[in-house]
Amino acid sequence: MAKLTILEFPDPRLRTRAREVRPEDFTPALQQLIDDMFETMYDAPGIGLAATQVDQHLRFMVMDVSEDSADPRVFINPEIIESDGHQVYQEGCLSVPGVFADVTRANQITVRALDRHGKHFDLQADGLLAVCIQHEMDHLEGKVFVDYLSPLKRELVRKKLAKQRRGAA
Ligand code: NI
Protein backbone atom coordinates (compact mmCIF):
# COMPACT_ATOMS: atom_id res chain seq x y z
CA MET A 1 0.00 0.00 0.00
CA ALA A 2 1.07 3.56 -0.51
CA LYS A 3 0.08 6.92 0.81
CA LEU A 4 -1.19 9.33 -1.83
CA THR A 5 -0.81 13.11 -2.09
CA ILE A 6 -4.01 15.00 -1.29
CA LEU A 7 -4.71 18.04 -3.47
CA GLU A 8 -5.35 21.23 -1.52
CA PHE A 9 -7.72 24.11 -2.20
CA PRO A 10 -7.50 26.18 -4.39
CA ASP A 11 -5.77 23.60 -6.65
CA PRO A 12 -7.71 23.77 -9.97
CA ARG A 13 -7.61 19.96 -10.30
CA LEU A 14 -10.16 19.84 -7.45
CA ARG A 15 -12.58 21.42 -9.96
CA THR A 16 -12.51 18.38 -12.28
CA ARG A 17 -15.81 16.54 -12.73
CA ALA A 18 -15.10 12.82 -12.27
CA ARG A 19 -16.25 10.31 -14.87
CA GLU A 20 -18.43 7.23 -14.23
CA VAL A 21 -16.67 4.01 -13.27
CA ARG A 22 -17.34 1.46 -16.04
CA PRO A 23 -17.36 -2.36 -15.78
CA GLU A 24 -13.89 -2.53 -17.37
CA ASP A 25 -12.54 -0.21 -14.65
CA PHE A 26 -12.90 -2.96 -11.99
CA THR A 27 -9.27 -4.03 -12.23
CA PRO A 28 -6.59 -4.89 -9.65
CA ALA A 29 -5.34 -1.33 -10.17
CA LEU A 30 -8.70 0.04 -8.97
CA GLN A 31 -8.60 -2.25 -5.89
CA GLN A 32 -5.08 -0.99 -5.16
CA LEU A 33 -6.20 2.63 -5.54
CA ILE A 34 -9.08 2.01 -3.11
CA ASP A 35 -6.68 0.46 -0.56
CA ASP A 36 -4.25 3.35 -0.99
CA MET A 37 -7.06 5.87 -0.52
CA PHE A 38 -8.11 4.16 2.75
CA GLU A 39 -4.51 4.24 3.96
CA THR A 40 -4.22 7.92 3.04
CA MET A 41 -7.54 8.78 4.70
CA TYR A 42 -6.82 6.90 7.96
CA ASP A 43 -3.32 8.34 8.13
CA ALA A 44 -4.45 11.98 7.66
CA PRO A 45 -6.65 11.30 9.73
CA GLY A 46 -9.99 11.84 8.01
CA ILE A 47 -13.41 10.21 7.68
CA GLY A 48 -13.89 10.46 3.92
CA LEU A 49 -11.85 10.82 0.75
CA ALA A 50 -13.05 11.24 -2.83
CA ALA A 51 -10.91 10.05 -5.74
CA THR A 52 -10.86 13.65 -7.01
CA GLN A 53 -8.80 14.64 -3.95
CA VAL A 54 -5.97 12.32 -4.97
CA ASP A 55 -6.14 13.51 -8.60
CA GLN A 56 -7.96 10.39 -9.86
CA HIS A 57 -11.04 11.58 -11.67
CA LEU A 58 -13.31 8.55 -11.30
CA ARG A 59 -16.68 8.67 -9.53
CA PHE A 60 -16.00 6.98 -6.22
CA MET A 61 -15.11 7.69 -2.63
CA VAL A 62 -14.01 5.88 0.52
CA MET A 63 -15.34 6.58 3.99
CA ASP A 64 -15.26 5.50 7.62
CA VAL A 65 -17.23 7.53 10.15
CA SER A 66 -16.79 5.02 13.01
CA GLU A 67 -14.76 5.90 16.11
CA ASP A 68 -12.42 2.95 15.77
CA SER A 69 -11.72 2.74 11.99
CA ALA A 70 -13.87 -0.39 11.87
CA ASP A 71 -16.45 0.55 9.23
CA PRO A 72 -14.74 1.10 5.87
CA ARG A 73 -17.20 1.87 3.07
CA VAL A 74 -16.69 2.34 -0.67
CA PHE A 75 -19.25 4.13 -2.85
CA ILE A 76 -18.79 3.78 -6.61
CA ASN A 77 -20.98 5.85 -8.99
CA PRO A 78 -23.05 7.09 -6.02
CA GLU A 79 -26.47 8.65 -6.60
CA ILE A 80 -28.81 10.16 -4.03
CA ILE A 81 -32.25 8.75 -4.80
CA GLU A 82 -34.10 10.23 -1.80
CA SER A 83 -33.40 13.06 0.58
CA ASP A 84 -35.32 14.66 3.38
CA GLY A 85 -34.97 17.40 5.98
CA HIS A 86 -31.91 19.45 6.68
CA GLN A 87 -29.09 19.62 9.19
CA VAL A 88 -26.23 21.99 9.86
CA TYR A 89 -22.85 20.44 10.56
CA GLN A 90 -19.44 22.02 11.07
CA GLU A 91 -17.50 20.44 8.22
CA GLY A 92 -13.83 20.11 7.51
CA CYS A 93 -11.97 18.64 4.54
CA LEU A 94 -8.56 17.05 4.02
CA SER A 95 -8.19 19.36 0.99
CA VAL A 96 -8.82 22.44 3.15
CA PRO A 97 -6.67 21.67 6.22
CA GLY A 98 -7.41 23.49 9.48
CA VAL A 99 -10.63 25.10 8.23
CA PHE A 100 -14.08 24.26 9.64
CA ALA A 101 -17.38 25.88 8.73
CA ASP A 102 -21.11 25.23 9.08
CA VAL A 103 -22.77 23.77 6.00
CA THR A 104 -26.49 22.95 5.60
CA ARG A 105 -27.29 19.63 3.93
CA ALA A 106 -30.08 17.04 3.76
CA ASN A 107 -30.61 15.21 7.05
CA GLN A 108 -31.68 11.82 5.70
CA ILE A 109 -30.67 10.39 2.37
CA THR A 110 -30.88 7.15 0.45
CA VAL A 111 -27.80 6.58 -1.66
CA ARG A 112 -27.51 4.02 -4.44
CA ALA A 113 -24.01 2.91 -5.39
CA LEU A 114 -21.74 0.00 -6.26
CA ASP A 115 -19.36 -1.55 -3.75
CA ARG A 116 -15.68 -2.18 -4.53
CA HIS A 117 -16.56 -5.38 -6.36
CA GLY A 118 -19.25 -3.74 -8.52
CA LYS A 119 -22.24 -5.02 -6.53
CA HIS A 120 -25.25 -2.65 -6.24
CA PHE A 121 -26.50 -1.51 -2.86
CA ASP A 122 -28.91 1.07 -1.44
CA LEU A 123 -28.09 2.66 1.90
CA GLN A 124 -30.20 4.89 4.12
CA ALA A 125 -28.07 7.34 6.05
CA ASP A 126 -28.56 10.21 8.43
CA GLY A 127 -26.40 12.34 10.74
CA LEU A 128 -22.66 12.40 10.13
CA LEU A 129 -22.73 9.58 7.57
CA ALA A 130 -25.27 11.52 5.45
CA VAL A 131 -23.15 14.68 5.72
CA CYS A 132 -20.02 12.82 4.70
CA ILE A 133 -21.68 11.15 1.68
CA GLN A 134 -22.98 14.50 0.40
CA HIS A 135 -19.62 16.20 1.04
CA GLU A 136 -17.66 13.53 -0.86
CA MET A 137 -20.18 13.45 -3.72
CA ASP A 138 -19.62 17.20 -4.12
CA HIS A 139 -15.89 16.51 -4.68
CA LEU A 140 -16.81 14.23 -7.59
CA GLU A 141 -18.64 17.22 -9.13
CA GLY A 142 -15.59 19.45 -8.68
CA LYS A 143 -17.10 21.17 -5.68
CA VAL A 144 -15.43 21.93 -2.31
CA PHE A 145 -17.33 22.70 0.92
CA VAL A 146 -15.94 26.24 1.08
CA ASP A 147 -18.03 26.94 -2.06
CA TYR A 148 -21.01 27.19 0.33
CA LEU A 149 -19.35 30.10 2.18
CA SER A 150 -19.65 33.75 1.18
CA PRO A 151 -17.00 35.00 -1.29
CA LEU A 152 -15.44 37.04 1.53
CA LYS A 153 -15.10 34.02 3.85
CA ARG A 154 -13.77 31.90 0.99
CA GLU A 155 -11.09 34.52 0.31
CA LEU A 156 -10.13 34.44 4.01
CA VAL A 157 -9.79 30.64 3.77
CA ARG A 158 -7.59 30.95 0.68
CA LYS A 159 -5.32 33.46 2.47
CA LYS A 160 -5.15 31.34 5.64
CA LEU A 161 -4.08 28.28 3.63
CA ALA A 162 -1.49 30.27 1.68
CA LYS A 163 -0.06 31.53 4.98
CA GLN A 164 -0.03 27.99 6.47
CA ARG A 165 1.85 26.73 3.41
CA ARG A 166 4.43 29.53 3.66
CA GLY A 167 4.86 28.68 7.36
CA ALA A 168 5.42 25.02 6.53
CA ALA A 169 7.95 25.72 3.77
NI1 NI B 1 -13.55 17.05 1.44
PDB file of C-alpha atoms and ligand atoms in Angstrom:
ATOM      1  CA  MET A   1       0.000   0.000   0.000  1.00  0.00           C
ATOM      2  CA  ALA A   2       1.069   3.561  -0.514  1.00  0.00           C
ATOM      3  CA  LYS A   3       0.079   6.917   0.805  1.00  0.00           C
ATOM      4  CA  LEU A   4      -1.186   9.328  -1.835  1.00  0.00           C
ATOM      5  CA  THR A   5      -0.810  13.107  -2.091  1.00  0.00           C
ATOM      6  CA  ILE A   6      -4.007  14.998  -1.285  1.00  0.00           C
ATOM      7  CA  LEU A   7      -4.707  18.038  -3.474  1.00  0.00           C
ATOM      8  CA  GLU A   8      -5.355  21.226  -1.519  1.00  0.00           C
ATOM      9  CA  PHE A   9      -7.724  24.114  -2.195  1.00  0.00           C
ATOM     10  CA  PRO A  10      -7.498  26.180  -4.391  1.00  0.00           C
ATOM     11  CA  ASP A  11      -5.775  23.600  -6.654  1.00  0.00           C
ATOM     12  CA  PRO A  12      -7.705  23.774  -9.968  1.00  0.00           C
ATOM     13  CA  ARG A  13      -7.611  19.963 -10.296  1.00  0.00           C
ATOM     14  CA  LEU A  14     -10.162  19.842  -7.451  1.00  0.00           C
ATOM     15  CA  ARG A  15     -12.582  21.415  -9.959  1.00  0.00           C
ATOM     16  CA  THR A  16     -12.514  18.381 -12.276  1.00  0.00           C
ATOM     17  CA  ARG A  17     -15.809  16.537 -12.734  1.00  0.00           C
ATOM     18  CA  ALA A  18     -15.104  12.821 -12.271  1.00  0.00           C
ATOM     19  CA  ARG A  19     -16.252  10.308 -14.872  1.00  0.00           C
ATOM     20  CA  GLU A  20     -18.428   7.226 -14.235  1.00  0.00           C
ATOM     21  CA  VAL A  21     -16.669   4.010 -13.274  1.00  0.00           C
ATOM     22  CA  ARG A  22     -17.337   1.460 -16.041  1.00  0.00           C
ATOM     23  CA  PRO A  23     -17.355  -2.355 -15.780  1.00  0.00           C
ATOM     24  CA  GLU A  24     -13.888  -2.530 -17.371  1.00  0.00           C
ATOM     25  CA  ASP A  25     -12.542  -0.212 -14.649  1.00  0.00           C
ATOM     26  CA  PHE A  26     -12.905  -2.958 -11.995  1.00  0.00           C
ATOM     27  CA  THR A  27      -9.270  -4.026 -12.227  1.00  0.00           C
ATOM     28  CA  PRO A  28      -6.595  -4.891  -9.646  1.00  0.00           C
ATOM     29  CA  ALA A  29      -5.336  -1.326 -10.175  1.00  0.00           C
ATOM     30  CA  LEU A  30      -8.702   0.040  -8.968  1.00  0.00           C
ATOM     31  CA  GLN A  31      -8.599  -2.253  -5.894  1.00  0.00           C
ATOM     32  CA  GLN A  32      -5.082  -0.991  -5.162  1.00  0.00           C
ATOM     33  CA  LEU A  33      -6.200   2.627  -5.542  1.00  0.00           C
ATOM     34  CA  ILE A  34      -9.084   2.011  -3.108  1.00  0.00           C
ATOM     35  CA  ASP A  35      -6.676   0.461  -0.555  1.00  0.00           C
ATOM     36  CA  ASP A  36      -4.254   3.351  -0.989  1.00  0.00           C
ATOM     37  CA  MET A  37      -7.059   5.865  -0.516  1.00  0.00           C
ATOM     38  CA  PHE A  38      -8.111   4.158   2.749  1.00  0.00           C
ATOM     39  CA  GLU A  39      -4.512   4.238   3.959  1.00  0.00           C
ATOM     40  CA  THR A  40      -4.223   7.917   3.035  1.00  0.00           C
ATOM     41  CA  MET A  41      -7.540   8.780   4.704  1.00  0.00           C
ATOM     42  CA  TYR A  42      -6.819   6.898   7.957  1.00  0.00           C
ATOM     43  CA  ASP A  43      -3.319   8.345   8.128  1.00  0.00           C
ATOM     44  CA  ALA A  44      -4.451  11.975   7.655  1.00  0.00           C
ATOM     45  CA  PRO A  45      -6.651  11.300   9.727  1.00  0.00           C
ATOM     46  CA  GLY A  46      -9.986  11.844   8.008  1.00  0.00           C
ATOM     47  CA  ILE A  47     -13.409  10.213   7.678  1.00  0.00           C
ATOM     48  CA  GLY A  48     -13.889  10.460   3.920  1.00  0.00           C
ATOM     49  CA  LEU A  49     -11.852  10.825   0.748  1.00  0.00           C
ATOM     50  CA  ALA A  50     -13.047  11.237  -2.826  1.00  0.00           C
ATOM     51  CA  ALA A  51     -10.909  10.054  -5.745  1.00  0.00           C
ATOM     52  CA  THR A  52     -10.864  13.653  -7.005  1.00  0.00           C
ATOM     53  CA  GLN A  53      -8.800  14.636  -3.951  1.00  0.00           C
ATOM     54  CA  VAL A  54      -5.965  12.316  -4.973  1.00  0.00           C
ATOM     55  CA  ASP A  55      -6.143  13.505  -8.601  1.00  0.00           C
ATOM     56  CA  GLN A  56      -7.964  10.387  -9.856  1.00  0.00           C
ATOM     57  CA  HIS A  57     -11.044  11.583 -11.673  1.00  0.00           C
ATOM     58  CA  LEU A  58     -13.312   8.555 -11.299  1.00  0.00           C
ATOM     59  CA  ARG A  59     -16.685   8.670  -9.532  1.00  0.00           C
ATOM     60  CA  PHE A  60     -16.002   6.979  -6.222  1.00  0.00           C
ATOM     61  CA  MET A  61     -15.108   7.686  -2.628  1.00  0.00           C
ATOM     62  CA  VAL A  62     -14.011   5.883   0.516  1.00  0.00           C
ATOM     63  CA  MET A  63     -15.344   6.583   3.989  1.00  0.00           C
ATOM     64  CA  ASP A  64     -15.262   5.497   7.625  1.00  0.00           C
ATOM     65  CA  VAL A  65     -17.231   7.531  10.151  1.00  0.00           C
ATOM     66  CA  SER A  66     -16.792   5.020  13.008  1.00  0.00           C
ATOM     67  CA  GLU A  67     -14.765   5.899  16.113  1.00  0.00           C
ATOM     68  CA  ASP A  68     -12.420   2.945  15.773  1.00  0.00           C
ATOM     69  CA  SER A  69     -11.723   2.740  11.990  1.00  0.00           C
ATOM     70  CA  ALA A  70     -13.874  -0.385  11.867  1.00  0.00           C
ATOM     71  CA  ASP A  71     -16.454   0.547   9.228  1.00  0.00           C
ATOM     72  CA  PRO A  72     -14.739   1.095   5.868  1.00  0.00           C
ATOM     73  CA  ARG A  73     -17.197   1.869   3.068  1.00  0.00           C
ATOM     74  CA  VAL A  74     -16.685   2.339  -0.669  1.00  0.00           C
ATOM     75  CA  PHE A  75     -19.251   4.128  -2.853  1.00  0.00           C
ATOM     76  CA  ILE A  76     -18.791   3.782  -6.613  1.00  0.00           C
ATOM     77  CA  ASN A  77     -20.976   5.852  -8.986  1.00  0.00           C
ATOM     78  CA  PRO A  78     -23.045   7.092  -6.018  1.00  0.00           C
ATOM     79  CA  GLU A  79     -26.466   8.650  -6.605  1.00  0.00           C
ATOM     80  CA  ILE A  80     -28.806  10.162  -4.032  1.00  0.00           C
ATOM     81  CA  ILE A  81     -32.252   8.754  -4.802  1.00  0.00           C
ATOM     82  CA  GLU A  82     -34.104  10.230  -1.803  1.00  0.00           C
ATOM     83  CA  SER A  83     -33.397  13.056   0.575  1.00  0.00           C
ATOM     84  CA  ASP A  84     -35.319  14.659   3.381  1.00  0.00           C
ATOM     85  CA  GLY A  85     -34.975  17.399   5.978  1.00  0.00           C
ATOM     86  CA  HIS A  86     -31.914  19.454   6.682  1.00  0.00           C
ATOM     87  CA  GLN A  87     -29.090  19.617   9.185  1.00  0.00           C
ATOM     88  CA  VAL A  88     -26.228  21.991   9.858  1.00  0.00           C
ATOM     89  CA  TYR A  89     -22.847  20.441  10.558  1.00  0.00           C
ATOM     90  CA  GLN A  90     -19.443  22.016  11.074  1.00  0.00           C
ATOM     91  CA  GLU A  91     -17.497  20.443   8.221  1.00  0.00           C
ATOM     92  CA  GLY A  92     -13.826  20.108   7.514  1.00  0.00           C
ATOM     93  CA  CYS A  93     -11.973  18.635   4.544  1.00  0.00           C
ATOM     94  CA  LEU A  94      -8.556  17.051   4.020  1.00  0.00           C
ATOM     95  CA  SER A  95      -8.190  19.360   0.994  1.00  0.00           C
ATOM     96  CA  VAL A  96      -8.821  22.440   3.147  1.00  0.00           C
ATOM     97  CA  PRO A  97      -6.675  21.673   6.221  1.00  0.00           C
ATOM     98  CA  GLY A  98      -7.409  23.491   9.476  1.00  0.00           C
ATOM     99  CA  VAL A  99     -10.631  25.099   8.232  1.00  0.00           C
ATOM    100  CA  PHE A 100     -14.076  24.264   9.637  1.00  0.00           C
ATOM    101  CA  ALA A 101     -17.376  25.876   8.734  1.00  0.00           C
ATOM    102  CA  ASP A 102     -21.107  25.233   9.077  1.00  0.00           C
ATOM    103  CA  VAL A 103     -22.770  23.769   5.996  1.00  0.00           C
ATOM    104  CA  THR A 104     -26.490  22.949   5.603  1.00  0.00           C
ATOM    105  CA  ARG A 105     -27.289  19.629   3.927  1.00  0.00           C
ATOM    106  CA  ALA A 106     -30.079  17.043   3.765  1.00  0.00           C
ATOM    107  CA  ASN A 107     -30.609  15.211   7.046  1.00  0.00           C
ATOM    108  CA  GLN A 108     -31.680  11.825   5.697  1.00  0.00           C
ATOM    109  CA  ILE A 109     -30.671  10.388   2.370  1.00  0.00           C
ATOM    110  CA  THR A 110     -30.879   7.155   0.454  1.00  0.00           C
ATOM    111  CA  VAL A 111     -27.804   6.583  -1.664  1.00  0.00           C
ATOM    112  CA  ARG A 112     -27.514   4.015  -4.443  1.00  0.00           C
ATOM    113  CA  ALA A 113     -24.010   2.906  -5.388  1.00  0.00           C
ATOM    114  CA  LEU A 114     -21.737   0.000  -6.260  1.00  0.00           C
ATOM    115  CA  ASP A 115     -19.363  -1.554  -3.753  1.00  0.00           C
ATOM    116  CA  ARG A 116     -15.684  -2.180  -4.532  1.00  0.00           C
ATOM    117  CA  HIS A 117     -16.564  -5.382  -6.363  1.00  0.00           C
ATOM    118  CA  GLY A 118     -19.248  -3.745  -8.522  1.00  0.00           C
ATOM    119  CA  LYS A 119     -22.237  -5.019  -6.528  1.00  0.00           C
ATOM    120  CA  HIS A 120     -25.253  -2.654  -6.240  1.00  0.00           C
ATOM    121  CA  PHE A 121     -26.495  -1.507  -2.857  1.00  0.00           C
ATOM    122  CA  ASP A 122     -28.908   1.070  -1.439  1.00  0.00           C
ATOM    123  CA  LEU A 123     -28.086   2.660   1.896  1.00  0.00           C
ATOM    124  CA  GLN A 124     -30.197   4.888   4.116  1.00  0.00           C
ATOM    125  CA  ALA A 125     -28.066   7.337   6.049  1.00  0.00           C
ATOM    126  CA  ASP A 126     -28.559  10.206   8.434  1.00  0.00           C
ATOM    127  CA  GLY A 127     -26.404  12.338  10.745  1.00  0.00           C
ATOM    128  CA  LEU A 128     -22.663  12.397  10.126  1.00  0.00           C
ATOM    129  CA  LEU A 129     -22.735   9.576   7.570  1.00  0.00           C
ATOM    130  CA  ALA A 130     -25.267  11.520   5.454  1.00  0.00           C
ATOM    131  CA  VAL A 131     -23.146  14.677   5.716  1.00  0.00           C
ATOM    132  CA  CYS A 132     -20.022  12.816   4.701  1.00  0.00           C
ATOM    133  CA  ILE A 133     -21.678  11.146   1.684  1.00  0.00           C
ATOM    134  CA  GLN A 134     -22.983  14.502   0.402  1.00  0.00           C
ATOM    135  CA  HIS A 135     -19.617  16.203   1.037  1.00  0.00           C
ATOM    136  CA  GLU A 136     -17.657  13.532  -0.860  1.00  0.00           C
ATOM    137  CA  MET A 137     -20.176  13.455  -3.724  1.00  0.00           C
ATOM    138  CA  ASP A 138     -19.618  17.201  -4.116  1.00  0.00           C
ATOM    139  CA  HIS A 139     -15.894  16.514  -4.676  1.00  0.00           C
ATOM    140  CA  LEU A 140     -16.813  14.227  -7.590  1.00  0.00           C
ATOM    141  CA  GLU A 141     -18.639  17.217  -9.134  1.00  0.00           C
ATOM    142  CA  GLY A 142     -15.585  19.446  -8.677  1.00  0.00           C
ATOM    143  CA  LYS A 143     -17.101  21.174  -5.679  1.00  0.00           C
ATOM    144  CA  VAL A 144     -15.434  21.933  -2.306  1.00  0.00           C
ATOM    145  CA  PHE A 145     -17.329  22.700   0.923  1.00  0.00           C
ATOM    146  CA  VAL A 146     -15.945  26.244   1.076  1.00  0.00           C
ATOM    147  CA  ASP A 147     -18.032  26.935  -2.063  1.00  0.00           C
ATOM    148  CA  TYR A 148     -21.005  27.189   0.327  1.00  0.00           C
ATOM    149  CA  LEU A 149     -19.354  30.097   2.176  1.00  0.00           C
ATOM    150  CA  SER A 150     -19.646  33.750   1.184  1.00  0.00           C
ATOM    151  CA  PRO A 151     -17.003  35.004  -1.289  1.00  0.00           C
ATOM    152  CA  LEU A 152     -15.437  37.044   1.531  1.00  0.00           C
ATOM    153  CA  LYS A 153     -15.104  34.023   3.854  1.00  0.00           C
ATOM    154  CA  ARG A 154     -13.767  31.900   0.993  1.00  0.00           C
ATOM    155  CA  GLU A 155     -11.094  34.523   0.311  1.00  0.00           C
ATOM    156  CA  LEU A 156     -10.127  34.441   4.008  1.00  0.00           C
ATOM    157  CA  VAL A 157      -9.791  30.643   3.770  1.00  0.00           C
ATOM    158  CA  ARG A 158      -7.587  30.953   0.683  1.00  0.00           C
ATOM    159  CA  LYS A 159      -5.324  33.463   2.469  1.00  0.00           C
ATOM    160  CA  LYS A 160      -5.154  31.344   5.638  1.00  0.00           C
ATOM    161  CA  LEU A 161      -4.076  28.280   3.630  1.00  0.00           C
ATOM    162  CA  ALA A 162      -1.492  30.273   1.679  1.00  0.00           C
ATOM    163  CA  LYS A 163      -0.062  31.528   4.984  1.00  0.00           C
ATOM    164  CA  GLN A 164      -0.029  27.985   6.472  1.00  0.00           C
ATOM    165  CA  ARG A 165       1.849  26.733   3.414  1.00  0.00           C
ATOM    166  CA  ARG A 166       4.430  29.526   3.662  1.00  0.00           C
ATOM    167  CA  GLY A 167       4.858  28.678   7.355  1.00  0.00           C
ATOM    168  CA  ALA A 168       5.419  25.019   6.532  1.00  0.00           C
ATOM    169  CA  ALA A 169       7.953  25.724   3.766  1.00  0.00           C
TER     170      ALA A 169
HETATM  171 NI    NI B   1     -13.547  17.050   1.435  1.00  0.00          NI
END
